[in-house]
PDB file of C-alpha atoms in Angstrom:
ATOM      1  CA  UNK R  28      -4.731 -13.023  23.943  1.00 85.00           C
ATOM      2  CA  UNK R  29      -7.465 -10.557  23.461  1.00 91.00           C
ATOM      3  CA  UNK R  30     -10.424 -10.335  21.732  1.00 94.00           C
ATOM      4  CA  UNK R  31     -11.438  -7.895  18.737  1.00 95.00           C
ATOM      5  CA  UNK R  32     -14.426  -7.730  16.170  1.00 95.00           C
ATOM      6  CA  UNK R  33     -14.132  -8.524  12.678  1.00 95.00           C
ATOM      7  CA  UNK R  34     -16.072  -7.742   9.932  1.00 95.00           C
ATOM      8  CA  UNK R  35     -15.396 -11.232   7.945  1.00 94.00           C
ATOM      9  CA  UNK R  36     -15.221 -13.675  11.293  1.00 94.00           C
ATOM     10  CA  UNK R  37     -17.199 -11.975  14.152  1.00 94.00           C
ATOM     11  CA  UNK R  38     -15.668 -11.749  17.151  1.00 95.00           C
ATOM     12  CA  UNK R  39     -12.226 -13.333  17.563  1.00 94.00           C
ATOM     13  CA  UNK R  40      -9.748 -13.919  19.513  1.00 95.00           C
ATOM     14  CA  UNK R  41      -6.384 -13.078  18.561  1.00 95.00           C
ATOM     15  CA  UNK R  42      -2.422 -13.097  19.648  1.00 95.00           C
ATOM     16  CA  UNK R  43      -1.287  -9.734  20.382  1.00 93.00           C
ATOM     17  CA  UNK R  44       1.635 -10.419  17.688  1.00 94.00           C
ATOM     18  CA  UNK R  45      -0.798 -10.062  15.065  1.00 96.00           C
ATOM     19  CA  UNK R  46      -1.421  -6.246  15.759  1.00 97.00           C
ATOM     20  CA  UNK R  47      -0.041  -4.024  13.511  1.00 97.00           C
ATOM     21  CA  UNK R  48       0.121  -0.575  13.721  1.00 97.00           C
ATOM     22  CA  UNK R  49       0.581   1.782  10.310  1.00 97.00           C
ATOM     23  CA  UNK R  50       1.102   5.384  12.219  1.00 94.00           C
ATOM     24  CA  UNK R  51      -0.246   7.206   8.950  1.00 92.00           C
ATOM     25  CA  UNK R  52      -3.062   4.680   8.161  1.00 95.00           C
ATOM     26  CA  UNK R  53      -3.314   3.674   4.653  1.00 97.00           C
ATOM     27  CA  UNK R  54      -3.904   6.205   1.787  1.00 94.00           C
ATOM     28  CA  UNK R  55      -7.373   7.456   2.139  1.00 93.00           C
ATOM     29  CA  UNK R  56      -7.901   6.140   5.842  1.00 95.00           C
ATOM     30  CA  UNK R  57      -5.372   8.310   8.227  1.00 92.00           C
ATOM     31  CA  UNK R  58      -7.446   7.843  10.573  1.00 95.00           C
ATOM     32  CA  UNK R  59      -7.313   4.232  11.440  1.00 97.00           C
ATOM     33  CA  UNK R  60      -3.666   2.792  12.519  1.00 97.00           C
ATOM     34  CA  UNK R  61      -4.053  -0.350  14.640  1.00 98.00           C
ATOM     35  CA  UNK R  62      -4.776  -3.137  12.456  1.00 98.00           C
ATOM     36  CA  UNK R  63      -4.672  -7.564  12.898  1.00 97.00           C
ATOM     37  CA  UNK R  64      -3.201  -9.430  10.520  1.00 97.00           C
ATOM     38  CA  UNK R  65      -5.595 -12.130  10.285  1.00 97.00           C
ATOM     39  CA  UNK R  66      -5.053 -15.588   8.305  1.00 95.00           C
ATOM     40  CA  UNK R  67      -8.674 -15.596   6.009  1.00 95.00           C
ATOM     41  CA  UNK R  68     -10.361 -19.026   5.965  1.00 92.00           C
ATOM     42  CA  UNK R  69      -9.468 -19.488   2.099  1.00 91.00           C
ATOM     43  CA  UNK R  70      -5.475 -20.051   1.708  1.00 90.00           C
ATOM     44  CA  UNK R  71      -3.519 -17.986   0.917  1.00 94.00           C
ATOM     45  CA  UNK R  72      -5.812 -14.893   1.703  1.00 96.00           C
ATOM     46  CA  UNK R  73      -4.959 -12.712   4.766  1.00 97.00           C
ATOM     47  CA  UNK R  74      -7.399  -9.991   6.129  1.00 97.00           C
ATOM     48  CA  UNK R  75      -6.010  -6.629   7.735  1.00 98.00           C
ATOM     49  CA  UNK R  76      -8.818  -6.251  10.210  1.00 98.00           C
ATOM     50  CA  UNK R  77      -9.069  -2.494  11.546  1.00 97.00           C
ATOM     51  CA  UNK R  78      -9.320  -3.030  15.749  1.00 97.00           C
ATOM     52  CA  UNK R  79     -10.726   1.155  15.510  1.00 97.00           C
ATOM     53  CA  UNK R  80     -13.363   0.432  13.180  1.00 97.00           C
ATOM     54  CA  UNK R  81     -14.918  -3.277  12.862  1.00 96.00           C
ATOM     55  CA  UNK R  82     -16.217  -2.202   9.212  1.00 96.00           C
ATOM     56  CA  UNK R  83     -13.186  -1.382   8.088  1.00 97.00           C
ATOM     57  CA  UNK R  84     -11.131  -4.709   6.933  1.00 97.00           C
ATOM     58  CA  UNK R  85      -8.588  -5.462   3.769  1.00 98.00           C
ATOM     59  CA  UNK R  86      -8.361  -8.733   2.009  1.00 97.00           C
ATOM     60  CA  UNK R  87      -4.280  -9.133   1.316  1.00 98.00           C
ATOM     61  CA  UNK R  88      -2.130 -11.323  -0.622  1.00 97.00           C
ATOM     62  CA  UNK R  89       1.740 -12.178  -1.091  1.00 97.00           C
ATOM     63  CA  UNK R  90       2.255 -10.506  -4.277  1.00 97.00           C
ATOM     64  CA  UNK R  91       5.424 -12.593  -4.957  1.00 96.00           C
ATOM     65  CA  UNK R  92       3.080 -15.558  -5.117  1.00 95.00           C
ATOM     66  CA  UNK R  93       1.823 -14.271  -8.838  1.00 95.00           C
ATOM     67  CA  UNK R  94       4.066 -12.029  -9.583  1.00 96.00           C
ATOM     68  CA  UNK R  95       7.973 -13.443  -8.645  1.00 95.00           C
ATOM     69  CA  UNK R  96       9.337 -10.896 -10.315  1.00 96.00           C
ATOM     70  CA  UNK R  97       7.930  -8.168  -8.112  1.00 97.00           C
ATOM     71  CA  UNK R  98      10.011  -5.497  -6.525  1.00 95.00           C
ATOM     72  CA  UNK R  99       9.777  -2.767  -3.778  1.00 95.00           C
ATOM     73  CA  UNK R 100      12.657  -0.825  -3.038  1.00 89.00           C
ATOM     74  CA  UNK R 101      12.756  -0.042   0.849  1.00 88.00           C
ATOM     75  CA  UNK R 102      14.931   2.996   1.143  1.00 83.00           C
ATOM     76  CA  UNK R 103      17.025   3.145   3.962  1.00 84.00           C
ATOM     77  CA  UNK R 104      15.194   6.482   6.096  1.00 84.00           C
ATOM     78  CA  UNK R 105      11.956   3.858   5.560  1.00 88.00           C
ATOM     79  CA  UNK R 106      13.226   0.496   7.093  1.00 89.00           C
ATOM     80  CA  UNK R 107      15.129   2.630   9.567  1.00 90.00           C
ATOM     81  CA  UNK R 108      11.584   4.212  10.489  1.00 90.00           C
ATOM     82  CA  UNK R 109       9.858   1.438  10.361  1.00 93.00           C
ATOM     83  CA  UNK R 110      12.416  -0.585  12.907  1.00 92.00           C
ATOM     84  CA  UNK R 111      13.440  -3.063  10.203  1.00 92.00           C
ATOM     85  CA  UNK R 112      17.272  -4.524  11.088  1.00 89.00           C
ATOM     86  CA  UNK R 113      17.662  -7.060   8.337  1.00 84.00           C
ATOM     87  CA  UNK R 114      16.192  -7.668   4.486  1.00 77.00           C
ATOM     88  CA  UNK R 115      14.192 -10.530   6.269  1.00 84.00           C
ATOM     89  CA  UNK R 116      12.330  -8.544   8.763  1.00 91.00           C
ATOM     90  CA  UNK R 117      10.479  -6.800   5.945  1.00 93.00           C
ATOM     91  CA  UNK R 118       6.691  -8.155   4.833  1.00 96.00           C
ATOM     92  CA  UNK R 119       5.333  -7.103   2.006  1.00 97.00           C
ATOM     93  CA  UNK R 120       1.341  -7.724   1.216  1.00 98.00           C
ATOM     94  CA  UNK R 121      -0.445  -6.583  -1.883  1.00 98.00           C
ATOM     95  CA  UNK R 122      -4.424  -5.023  -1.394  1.00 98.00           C
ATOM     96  CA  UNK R 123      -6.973  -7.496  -3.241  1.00 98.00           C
ATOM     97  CA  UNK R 124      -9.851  -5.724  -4.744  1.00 97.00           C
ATOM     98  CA  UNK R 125     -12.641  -8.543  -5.007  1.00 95.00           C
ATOM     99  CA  UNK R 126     -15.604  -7.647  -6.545  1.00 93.00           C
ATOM    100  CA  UNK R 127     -18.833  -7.972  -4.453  1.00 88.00           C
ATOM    101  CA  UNK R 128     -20.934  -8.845  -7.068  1.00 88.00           C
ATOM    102  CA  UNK R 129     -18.351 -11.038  -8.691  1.00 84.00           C
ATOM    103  CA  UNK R 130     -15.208 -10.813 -11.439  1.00 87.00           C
ATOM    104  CA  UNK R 131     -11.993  -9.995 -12.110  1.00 92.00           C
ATOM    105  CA  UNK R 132      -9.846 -10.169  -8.827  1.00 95.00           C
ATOM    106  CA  UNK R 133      -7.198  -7.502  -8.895  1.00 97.00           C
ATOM    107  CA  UNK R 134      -3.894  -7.001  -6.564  1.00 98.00           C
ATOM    108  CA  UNK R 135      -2.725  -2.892  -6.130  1.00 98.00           C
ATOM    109  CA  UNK R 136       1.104  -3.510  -6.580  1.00 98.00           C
ATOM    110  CA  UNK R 137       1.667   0.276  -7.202  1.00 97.00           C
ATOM    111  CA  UNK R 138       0.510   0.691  -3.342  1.00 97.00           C
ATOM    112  CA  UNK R 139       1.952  -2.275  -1.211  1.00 98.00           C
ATOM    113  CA  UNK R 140       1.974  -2.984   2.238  1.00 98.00           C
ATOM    114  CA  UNK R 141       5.723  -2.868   3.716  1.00 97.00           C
ATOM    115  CA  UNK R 142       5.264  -4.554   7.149  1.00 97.00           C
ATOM    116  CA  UNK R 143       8.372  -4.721   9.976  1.00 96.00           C
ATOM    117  CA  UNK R 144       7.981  -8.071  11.438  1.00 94.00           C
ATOM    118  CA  UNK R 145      10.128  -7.659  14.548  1.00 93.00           C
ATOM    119  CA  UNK R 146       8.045  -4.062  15.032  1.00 95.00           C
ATOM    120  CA  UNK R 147       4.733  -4.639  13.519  1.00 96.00           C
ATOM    121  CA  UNK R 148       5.015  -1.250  12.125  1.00 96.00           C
ATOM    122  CA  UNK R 149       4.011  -0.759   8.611  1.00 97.00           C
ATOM    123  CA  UNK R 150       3.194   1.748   5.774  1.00 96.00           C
ATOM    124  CA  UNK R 151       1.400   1.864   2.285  1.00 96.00           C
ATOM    125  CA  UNK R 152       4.559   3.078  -0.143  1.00 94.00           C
ATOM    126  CA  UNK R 153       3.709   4.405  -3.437  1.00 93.00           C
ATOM    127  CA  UNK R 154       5.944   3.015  -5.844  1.00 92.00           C
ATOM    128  CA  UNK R 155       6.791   4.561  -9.154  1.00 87.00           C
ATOM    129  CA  UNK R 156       8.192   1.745 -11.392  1.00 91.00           C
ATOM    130  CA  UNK R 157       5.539   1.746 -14.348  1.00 93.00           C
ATOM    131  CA  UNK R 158       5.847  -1.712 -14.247  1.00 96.00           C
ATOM    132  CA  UNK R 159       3.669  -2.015 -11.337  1.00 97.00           C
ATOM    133  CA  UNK R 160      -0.045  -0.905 -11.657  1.00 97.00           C
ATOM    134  CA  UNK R 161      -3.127  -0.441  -9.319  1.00 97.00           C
ATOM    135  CA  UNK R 162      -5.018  -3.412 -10.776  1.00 97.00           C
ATOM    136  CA  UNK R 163      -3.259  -6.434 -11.384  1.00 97.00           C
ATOM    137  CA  UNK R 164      -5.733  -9.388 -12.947  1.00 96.00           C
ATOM    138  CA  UNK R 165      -4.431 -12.063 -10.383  1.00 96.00           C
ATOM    139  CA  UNK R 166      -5.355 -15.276 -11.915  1.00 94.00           C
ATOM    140  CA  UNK R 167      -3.715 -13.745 -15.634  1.00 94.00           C
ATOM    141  CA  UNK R 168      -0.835 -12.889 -13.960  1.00 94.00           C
ATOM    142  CA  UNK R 169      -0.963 -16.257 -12.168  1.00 92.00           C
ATOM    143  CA  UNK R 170      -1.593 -18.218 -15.050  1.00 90.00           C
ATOM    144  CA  UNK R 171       1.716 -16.216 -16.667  1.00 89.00           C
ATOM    145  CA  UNK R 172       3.940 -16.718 -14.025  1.00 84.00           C
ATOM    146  CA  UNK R 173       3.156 -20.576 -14.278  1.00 80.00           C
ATOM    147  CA  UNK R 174       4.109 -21.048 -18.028  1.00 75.00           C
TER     148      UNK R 174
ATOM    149  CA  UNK K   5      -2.587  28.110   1.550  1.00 93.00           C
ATOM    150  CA  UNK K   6       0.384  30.049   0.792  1.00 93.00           C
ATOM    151  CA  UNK K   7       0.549  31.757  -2.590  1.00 95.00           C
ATOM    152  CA  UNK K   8       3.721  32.808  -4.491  1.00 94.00           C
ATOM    153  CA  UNK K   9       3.977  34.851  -8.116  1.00 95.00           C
ATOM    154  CA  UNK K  10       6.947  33.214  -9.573  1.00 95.00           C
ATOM    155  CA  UNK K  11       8.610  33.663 -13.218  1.00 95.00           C
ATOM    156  CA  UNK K  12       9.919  31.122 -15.682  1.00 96.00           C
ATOM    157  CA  UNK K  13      13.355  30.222 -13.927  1.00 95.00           C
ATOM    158  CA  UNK K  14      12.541  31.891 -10.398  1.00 96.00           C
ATOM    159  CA  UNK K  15      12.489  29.328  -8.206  1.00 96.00           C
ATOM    160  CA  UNK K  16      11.039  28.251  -4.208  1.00 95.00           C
ATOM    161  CA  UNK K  17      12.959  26.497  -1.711  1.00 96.00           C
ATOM    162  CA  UNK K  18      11.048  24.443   0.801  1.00 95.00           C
ATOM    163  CA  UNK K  19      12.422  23.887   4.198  1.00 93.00           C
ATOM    164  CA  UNK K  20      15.759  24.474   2.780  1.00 94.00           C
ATOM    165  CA  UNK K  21      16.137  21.205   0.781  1.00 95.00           C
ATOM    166  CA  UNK K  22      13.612  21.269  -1.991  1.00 96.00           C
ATOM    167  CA  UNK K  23      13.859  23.576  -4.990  1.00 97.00           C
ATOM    168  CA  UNK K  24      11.166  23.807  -6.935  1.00 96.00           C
ATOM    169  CA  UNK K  25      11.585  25.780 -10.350  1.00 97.00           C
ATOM    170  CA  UNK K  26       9.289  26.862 -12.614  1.00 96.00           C
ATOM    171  CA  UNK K  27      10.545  26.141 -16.045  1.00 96.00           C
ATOM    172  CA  UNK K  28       7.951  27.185 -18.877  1.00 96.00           C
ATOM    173  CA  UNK K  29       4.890  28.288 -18.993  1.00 95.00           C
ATOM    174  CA  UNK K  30       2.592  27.561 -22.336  1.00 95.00           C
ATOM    175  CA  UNK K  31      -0.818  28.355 -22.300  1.00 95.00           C
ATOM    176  CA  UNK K  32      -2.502  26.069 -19.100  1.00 95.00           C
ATOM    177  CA  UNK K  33       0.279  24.128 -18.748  1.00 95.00           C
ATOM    178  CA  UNK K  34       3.313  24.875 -16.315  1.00 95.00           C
ATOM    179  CA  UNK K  35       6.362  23.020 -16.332  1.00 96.00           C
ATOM    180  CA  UNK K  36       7.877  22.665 -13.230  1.00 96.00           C
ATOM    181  CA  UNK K  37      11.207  21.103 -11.854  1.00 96.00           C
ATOM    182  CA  UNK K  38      11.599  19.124  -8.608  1.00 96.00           C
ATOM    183  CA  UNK K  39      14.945  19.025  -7.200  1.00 95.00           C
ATOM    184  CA  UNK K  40      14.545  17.022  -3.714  1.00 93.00           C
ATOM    185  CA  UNK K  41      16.441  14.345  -1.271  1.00 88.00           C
ATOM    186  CA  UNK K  42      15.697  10.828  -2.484  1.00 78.00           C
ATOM    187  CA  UNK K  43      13.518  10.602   0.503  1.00 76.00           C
ATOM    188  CA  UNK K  44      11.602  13.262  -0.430  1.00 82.00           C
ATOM    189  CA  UNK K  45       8.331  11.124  -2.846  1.00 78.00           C
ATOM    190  CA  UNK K  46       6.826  13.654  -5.263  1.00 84.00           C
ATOM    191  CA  UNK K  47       3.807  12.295  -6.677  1.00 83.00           C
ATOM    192  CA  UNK K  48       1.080  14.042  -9.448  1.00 86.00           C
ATOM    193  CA  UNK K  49      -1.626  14.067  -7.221  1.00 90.00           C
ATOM    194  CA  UNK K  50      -3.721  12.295  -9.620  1.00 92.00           C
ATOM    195  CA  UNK K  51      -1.510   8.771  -8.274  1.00 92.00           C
ATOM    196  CA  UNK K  52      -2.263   9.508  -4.697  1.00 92.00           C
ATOM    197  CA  UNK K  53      -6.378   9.852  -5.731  1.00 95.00           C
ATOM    198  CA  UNK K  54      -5.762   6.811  -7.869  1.00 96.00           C
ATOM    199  CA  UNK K  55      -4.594   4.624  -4.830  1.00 96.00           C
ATOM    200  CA  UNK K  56      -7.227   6.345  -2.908  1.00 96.00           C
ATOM    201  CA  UNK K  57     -10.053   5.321  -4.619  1.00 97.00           C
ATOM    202  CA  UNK K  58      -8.123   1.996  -5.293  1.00 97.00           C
ATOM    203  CA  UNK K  59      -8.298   1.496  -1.187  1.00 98.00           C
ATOM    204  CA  UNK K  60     -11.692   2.421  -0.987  1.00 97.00           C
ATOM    205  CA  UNK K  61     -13.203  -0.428  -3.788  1.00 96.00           C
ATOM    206  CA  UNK K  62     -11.268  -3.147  -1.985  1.00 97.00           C
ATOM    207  CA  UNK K  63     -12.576  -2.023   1.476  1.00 97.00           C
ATOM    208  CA  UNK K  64     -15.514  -2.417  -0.471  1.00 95.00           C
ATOM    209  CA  UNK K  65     -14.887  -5.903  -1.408  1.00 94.00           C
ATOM    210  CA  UNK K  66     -16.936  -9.279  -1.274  1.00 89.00           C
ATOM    211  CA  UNK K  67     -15.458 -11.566   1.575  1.00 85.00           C
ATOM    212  CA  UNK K  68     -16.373 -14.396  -0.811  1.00 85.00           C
ATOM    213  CA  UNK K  69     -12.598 -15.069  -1.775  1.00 89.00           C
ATOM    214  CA  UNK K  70     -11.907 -17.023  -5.276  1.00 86.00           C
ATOM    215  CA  UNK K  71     -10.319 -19.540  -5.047  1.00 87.00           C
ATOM    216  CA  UNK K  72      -6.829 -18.751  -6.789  1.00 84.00           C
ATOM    217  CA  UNK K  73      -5.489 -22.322  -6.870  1.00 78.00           C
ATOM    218  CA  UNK K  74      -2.627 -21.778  -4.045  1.00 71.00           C
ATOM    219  CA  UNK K  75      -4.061 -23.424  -0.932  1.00 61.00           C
ATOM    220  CA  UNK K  76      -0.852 -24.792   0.661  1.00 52.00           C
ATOM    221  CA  UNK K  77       1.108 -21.516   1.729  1.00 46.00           C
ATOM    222  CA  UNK K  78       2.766 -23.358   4.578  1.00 43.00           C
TER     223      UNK K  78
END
């Protein structure tokens, strides 16, 4: 156990499993690599809490949840990189914008997280199937999926 | 920043696998061809700035979550 400071939940105590480290940071934030993956109070939210910078923190979601039909091709140099053995060991998360001031809530599934369980390495691929925008309305595509 | 002259159908080879040709030239525009290893990404710059900024409004977000209606993940 250890403890680290988050920017949604204060201080917090943690499992060492939930660190994750992305060796070139996401796009935009190289600097900061060591992450936790952190269940958010509201199912099915997760926060990716930055353990460098307590400011720094990313609401996730399962993007298959809205979007079954959702696809990110892992080539093999990638899941070889990132430790991955089987299909299984592979997590993939989708960055939620939230509005502060209120709104649409959108999911980037043009920049996923890919996320080796067994290594708890990960990267932010940029995918290039036009099918698969920055800003994804979740509760329209939610709403679709459903029908 | 290295700088090259090149003519239409000269071409550059980076670190021996990646030949970039420059294939016509009309007024401001260049067209240019990308022959690379599949796990080489090429990218317009413009995408990279798009997910950029993308990352930078949802570090920005409000940590009041909506609720989306999908409470029971276990």
């Amino acid at each position: 156990m250890m403890t680290i400071h988050t920017k949604a939940l204060g201080d917090l105590d943690i499992d060492e499993r939930q660190l994750l480290t992305f060796q070139n940071g996401l796009i935009g934030f190289d600097k900061f690599q060591r992450f936790a993956l952190l269940d958010a109070p509201q199912k099915p939210y997760f926060y990716l809490q930055s353990t460098e910078l307590t400011e720094l923190n990313f609401i996730l979601l399962d993007p298959f949840l809205f979007r079954p039909d959702y696809e990110v091709d892992v080539p093999d140099e990638l899941s070889q990189a990132l430790g991955m053995k089987q299909a299984d060991d592979a997590l993939i998360l989708a960055i939620v914008t939230v509005p502060p001031e209120g709104g649409t809530i959108t999911a980037n599934l043009m920049g996923p997280l890919v996320i080796c369980r067994n290594s708890r390495q990960g990267i932010q691929v940029v995918l290039s199937d036009p099918r698969w925008q920055i800003k994804h309305d979740v509760m329209a595509e939610l709403a679709t999926s459903r029908k | 920043m290295l700088i090259l002259t090149r003519k239409i159908n000269e071409k550059l080879i980076i670190d021996g696998t990646i030949v970039v040709s420059v294939i016509e030239v009309r007024g401001d525009m260049v067209k240019l061809g990308i022959d690379a290893p599949r796990s080489v990404k090429v990218f317009r710059s413009e995408v990279y700035d798009a997910i950029q900024a993308e990352n930078r409004q949802a570090a920005a977000s409000g940590l009041q979550l909506p609720d989306i209606g999908l409470g029971s993940r276990e």
